[in-house]
PDB file of C-alpha atoms in Angstrom:
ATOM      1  CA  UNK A   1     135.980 -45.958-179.524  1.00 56.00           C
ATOM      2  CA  UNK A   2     138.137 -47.660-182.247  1.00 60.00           C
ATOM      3  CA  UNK A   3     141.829 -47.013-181.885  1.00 63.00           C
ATOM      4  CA  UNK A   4     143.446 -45.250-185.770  1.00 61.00           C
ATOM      5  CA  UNK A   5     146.471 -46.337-186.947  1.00 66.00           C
ATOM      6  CA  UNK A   6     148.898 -44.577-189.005  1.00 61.00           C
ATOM      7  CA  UNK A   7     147.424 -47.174-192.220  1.00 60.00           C
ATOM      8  CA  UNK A   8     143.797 -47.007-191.039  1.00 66.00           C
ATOM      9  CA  UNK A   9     143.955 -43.188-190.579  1.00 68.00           C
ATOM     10  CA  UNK A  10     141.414 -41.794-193.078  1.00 71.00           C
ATOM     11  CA  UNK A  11     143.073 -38.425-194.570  1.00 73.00           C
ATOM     12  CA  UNK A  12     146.511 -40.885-194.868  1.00 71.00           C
ATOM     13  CA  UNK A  13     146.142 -42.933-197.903  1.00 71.00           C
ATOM     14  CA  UNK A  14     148.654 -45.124-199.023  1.00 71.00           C
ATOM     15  CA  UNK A  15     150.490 -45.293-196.148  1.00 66.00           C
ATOM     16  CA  UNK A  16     150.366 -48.557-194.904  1.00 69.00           C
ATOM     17  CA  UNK A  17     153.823 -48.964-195.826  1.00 69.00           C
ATOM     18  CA  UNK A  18     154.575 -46.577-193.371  1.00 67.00           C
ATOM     19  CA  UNK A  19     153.444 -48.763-190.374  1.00 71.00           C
ATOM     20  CA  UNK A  20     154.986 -52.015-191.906  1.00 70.00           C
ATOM     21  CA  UNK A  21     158.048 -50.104-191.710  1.00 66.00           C
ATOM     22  CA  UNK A  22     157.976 -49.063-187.852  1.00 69.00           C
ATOM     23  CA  UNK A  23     157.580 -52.488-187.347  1.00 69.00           C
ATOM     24  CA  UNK A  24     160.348 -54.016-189.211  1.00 64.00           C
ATOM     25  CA  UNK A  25     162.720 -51.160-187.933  1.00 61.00           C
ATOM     26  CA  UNK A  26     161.528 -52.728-184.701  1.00 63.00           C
ATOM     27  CA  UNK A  27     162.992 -56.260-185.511  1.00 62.00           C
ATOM     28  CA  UNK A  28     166.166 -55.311-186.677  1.00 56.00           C
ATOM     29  CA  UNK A  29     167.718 -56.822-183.925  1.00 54.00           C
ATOM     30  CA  UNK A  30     170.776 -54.249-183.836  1.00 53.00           C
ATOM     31  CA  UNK A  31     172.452 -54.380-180.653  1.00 67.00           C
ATOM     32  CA  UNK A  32     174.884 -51.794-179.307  1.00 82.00           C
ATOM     33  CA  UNK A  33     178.061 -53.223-181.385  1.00 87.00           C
ATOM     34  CA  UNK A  34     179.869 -52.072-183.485  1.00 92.00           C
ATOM     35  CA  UNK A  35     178.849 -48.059-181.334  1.00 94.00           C
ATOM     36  CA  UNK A  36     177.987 -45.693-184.558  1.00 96.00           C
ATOM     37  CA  UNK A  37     177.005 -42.074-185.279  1.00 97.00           C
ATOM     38  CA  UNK A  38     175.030 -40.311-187.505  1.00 97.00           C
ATOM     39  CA  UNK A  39     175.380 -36.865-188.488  1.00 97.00           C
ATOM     40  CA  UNK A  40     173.818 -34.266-191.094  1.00 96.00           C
ATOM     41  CA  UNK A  41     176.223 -32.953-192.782  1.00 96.00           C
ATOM     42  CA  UNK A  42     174.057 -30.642-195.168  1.00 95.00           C
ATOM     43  CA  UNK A  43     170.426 -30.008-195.905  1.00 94.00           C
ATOM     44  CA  UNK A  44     170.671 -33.322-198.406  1.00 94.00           C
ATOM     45  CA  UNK A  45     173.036 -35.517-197.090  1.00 96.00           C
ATOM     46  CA  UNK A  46     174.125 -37.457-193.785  1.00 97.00           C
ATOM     47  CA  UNK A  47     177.242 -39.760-192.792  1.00 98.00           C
ATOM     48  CA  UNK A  48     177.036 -42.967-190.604  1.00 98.00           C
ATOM     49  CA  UNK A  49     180.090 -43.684-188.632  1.00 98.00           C
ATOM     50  CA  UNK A  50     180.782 -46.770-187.673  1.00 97.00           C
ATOM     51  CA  UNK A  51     183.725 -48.008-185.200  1.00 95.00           C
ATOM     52  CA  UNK A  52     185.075 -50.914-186.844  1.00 94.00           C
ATOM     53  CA  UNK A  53     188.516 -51.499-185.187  1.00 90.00           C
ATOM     54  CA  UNK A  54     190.145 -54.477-186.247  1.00 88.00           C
ATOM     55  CA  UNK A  55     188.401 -54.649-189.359  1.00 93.00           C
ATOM     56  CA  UNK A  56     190.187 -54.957-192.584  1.00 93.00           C
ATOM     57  CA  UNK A  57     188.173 -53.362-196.027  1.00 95.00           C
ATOM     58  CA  UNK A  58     188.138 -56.968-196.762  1.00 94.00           C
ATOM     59  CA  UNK A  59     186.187 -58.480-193.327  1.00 94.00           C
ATOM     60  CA  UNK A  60     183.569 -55.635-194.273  1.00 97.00           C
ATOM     61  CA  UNK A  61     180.194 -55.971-196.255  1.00 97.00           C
ATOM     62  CA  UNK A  62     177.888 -52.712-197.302  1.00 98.00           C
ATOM     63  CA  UNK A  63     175.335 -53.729-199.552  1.00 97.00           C
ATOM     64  CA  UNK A  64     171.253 -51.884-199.928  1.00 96.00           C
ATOM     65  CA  UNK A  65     168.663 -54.354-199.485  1.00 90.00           C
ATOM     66  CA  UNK A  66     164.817 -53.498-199.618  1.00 85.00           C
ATOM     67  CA  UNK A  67     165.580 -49.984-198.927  1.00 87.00           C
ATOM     68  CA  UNK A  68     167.831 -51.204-196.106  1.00 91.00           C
ATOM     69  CA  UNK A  69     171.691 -50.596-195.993  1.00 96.00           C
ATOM     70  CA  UNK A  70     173.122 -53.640-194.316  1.00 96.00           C
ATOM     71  CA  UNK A  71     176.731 -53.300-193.035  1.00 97.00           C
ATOM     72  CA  UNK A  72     178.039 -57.091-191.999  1.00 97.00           C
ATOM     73  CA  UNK A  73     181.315 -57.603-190.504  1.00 96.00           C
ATOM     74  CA  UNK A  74     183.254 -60.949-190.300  1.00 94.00           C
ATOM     75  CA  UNK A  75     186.923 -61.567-189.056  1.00 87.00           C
ATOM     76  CA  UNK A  76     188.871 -64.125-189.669  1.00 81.00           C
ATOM     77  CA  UNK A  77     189.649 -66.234-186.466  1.00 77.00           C
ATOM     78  CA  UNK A  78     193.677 -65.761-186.748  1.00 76.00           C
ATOM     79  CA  UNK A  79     194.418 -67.323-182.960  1.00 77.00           C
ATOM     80  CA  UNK A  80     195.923 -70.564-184.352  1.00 83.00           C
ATOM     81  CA  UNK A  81     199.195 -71.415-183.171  1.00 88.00           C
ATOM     82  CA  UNK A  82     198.717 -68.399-180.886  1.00 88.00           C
ATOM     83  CA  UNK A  83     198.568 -68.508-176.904  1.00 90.00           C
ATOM     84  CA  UNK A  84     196.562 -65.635-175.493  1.00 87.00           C
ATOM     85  CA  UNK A  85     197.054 -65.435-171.665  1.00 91.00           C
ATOM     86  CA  UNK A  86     194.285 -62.605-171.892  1.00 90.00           C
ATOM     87  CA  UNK A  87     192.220 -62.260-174.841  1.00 82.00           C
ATOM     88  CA  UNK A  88     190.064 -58.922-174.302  1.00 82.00           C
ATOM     89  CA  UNK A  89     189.827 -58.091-177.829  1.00 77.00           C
ATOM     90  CA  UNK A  90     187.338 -60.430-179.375  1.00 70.00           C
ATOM     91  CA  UNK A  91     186.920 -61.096-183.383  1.00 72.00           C
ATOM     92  CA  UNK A  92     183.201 -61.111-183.547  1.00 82.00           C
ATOM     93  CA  UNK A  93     180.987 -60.419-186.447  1.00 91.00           C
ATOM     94  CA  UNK A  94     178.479 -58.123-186.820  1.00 93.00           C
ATOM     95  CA  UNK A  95     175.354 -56.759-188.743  1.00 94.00           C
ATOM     96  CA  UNK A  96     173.958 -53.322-188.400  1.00 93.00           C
ATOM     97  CA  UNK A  97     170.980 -52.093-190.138  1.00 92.00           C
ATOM     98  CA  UNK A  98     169.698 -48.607-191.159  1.00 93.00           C
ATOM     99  CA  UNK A  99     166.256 -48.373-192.984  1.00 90.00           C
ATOM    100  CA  UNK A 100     166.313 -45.977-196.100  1.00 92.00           C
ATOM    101  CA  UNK A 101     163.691 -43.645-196.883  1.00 89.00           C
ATOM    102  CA  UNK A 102     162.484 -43.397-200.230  1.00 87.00           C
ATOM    103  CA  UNK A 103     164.827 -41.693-202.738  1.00 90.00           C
ATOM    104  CA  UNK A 104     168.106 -41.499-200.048  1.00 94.00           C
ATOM    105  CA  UNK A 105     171.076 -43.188-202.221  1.00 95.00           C
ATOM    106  CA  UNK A 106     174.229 -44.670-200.784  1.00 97.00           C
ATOM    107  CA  UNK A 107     177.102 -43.082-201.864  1.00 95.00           C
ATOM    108  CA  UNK A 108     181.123 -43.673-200.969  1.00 96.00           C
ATOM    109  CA  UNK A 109     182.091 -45.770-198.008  1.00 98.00           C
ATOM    110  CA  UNK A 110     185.682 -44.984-196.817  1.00 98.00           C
ATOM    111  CA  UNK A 111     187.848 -46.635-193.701  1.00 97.00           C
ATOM    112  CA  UNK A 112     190.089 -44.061-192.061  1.00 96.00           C
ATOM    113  CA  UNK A 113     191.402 -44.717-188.287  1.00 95.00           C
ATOM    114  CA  UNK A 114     189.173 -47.732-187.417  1.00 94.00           C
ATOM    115  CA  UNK A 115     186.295 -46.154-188.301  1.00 97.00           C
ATOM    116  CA  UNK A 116     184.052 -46.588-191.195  1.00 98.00           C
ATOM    117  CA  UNK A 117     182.038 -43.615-193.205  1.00 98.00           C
ATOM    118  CA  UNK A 118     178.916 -44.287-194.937  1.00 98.00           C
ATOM    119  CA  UNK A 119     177.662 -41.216-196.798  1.00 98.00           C
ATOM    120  CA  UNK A 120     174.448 -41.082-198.283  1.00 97.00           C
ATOM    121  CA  UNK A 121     172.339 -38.361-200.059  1.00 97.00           C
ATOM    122  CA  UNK A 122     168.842 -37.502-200.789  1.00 94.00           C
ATOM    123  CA  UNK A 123     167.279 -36.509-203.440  1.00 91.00           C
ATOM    124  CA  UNK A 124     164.875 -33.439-203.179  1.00 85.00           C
ATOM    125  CA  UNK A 125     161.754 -34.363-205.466  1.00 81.00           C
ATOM    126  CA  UNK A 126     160.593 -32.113-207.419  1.00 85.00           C
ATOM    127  CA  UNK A 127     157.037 -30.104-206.638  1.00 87.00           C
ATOM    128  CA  UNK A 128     154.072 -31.249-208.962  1.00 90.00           C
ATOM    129  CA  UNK A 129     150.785 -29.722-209.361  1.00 91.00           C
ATOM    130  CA  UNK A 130     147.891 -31.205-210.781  1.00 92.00           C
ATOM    131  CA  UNK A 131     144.987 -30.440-211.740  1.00 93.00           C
ATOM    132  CA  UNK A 132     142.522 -33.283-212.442  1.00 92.00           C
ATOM    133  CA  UNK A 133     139.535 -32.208-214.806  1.00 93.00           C
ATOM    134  CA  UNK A 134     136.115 -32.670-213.867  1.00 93.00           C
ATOM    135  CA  UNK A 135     134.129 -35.038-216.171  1.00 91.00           C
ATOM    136  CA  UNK A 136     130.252 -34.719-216.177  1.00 89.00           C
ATOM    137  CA  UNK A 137     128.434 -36.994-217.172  1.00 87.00           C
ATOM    138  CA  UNK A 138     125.614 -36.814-219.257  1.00 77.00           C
ATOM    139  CA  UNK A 139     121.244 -37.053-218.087  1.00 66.00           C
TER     140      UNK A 139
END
């Protein structure tokens, strides 16, 4: 018995994307820092949260890349000249990952007590019907 896959499937055409993208989404290497959430908040839209404390505007990155919105952040190392007898509260940089789907849009980005909002939307596509005419040929 062969094994389908989602691209292989026969009633899905055109969706080998699709499996491409479980794999990449696979590989994005996110690890559990900086924690996050993501929330609906209406039928069209969603908000990632990120905690980002410590983070200036300016140590943060948002940018859309191949349908993928990359959040980096980067501190500057400001312990020179200092003398920590602890340091618990390390200045480490980070990347985080989300894949997009297909007409979802990045919208406003706003810091607000060490935590960063990310709101995005999604536009509903409109339904299209079509109907293809038959051509016969002639014997």
């Amino acid at each position: 018995m062969t094994k389908l896959t989602l691209g292989t499937h026969p009633y899905l055409l055109g969706f080998e994307q699709l499996e491409r993208l479980v794999e990449r989404t696979a590989k994005t290497g996110n690890e559990g820092y900086p924690p996050y959430n993501i929330e609906q908040t209406s039928q069209n839209s969603y908000r990632i949260t990120l905690a980002v404390a410590g983070f200036s505007e300016d140590d943060l990155a948002i940018t859309v890349e191949d349908n993928s919105l990359v959040i980096r952040g980067r501190q500057a190392d400001d312990s020179e000249g200092r003398i920590f007898l602890h340091r618990g509260i390390a200045a480490r940089q980070f990347q985080r990952s989300f894949i997009l789907a297909d007409g979802v849009d990045v919208g406003e980005a706003v810091m607000e007590n060490g935590l960063l909002h990310v709101d995005l939307t999604r536009k509903v596509p409109e339904s299209v019907v079509q109907t293809i005419k038959i051509r016969r040929t002639g014997k």
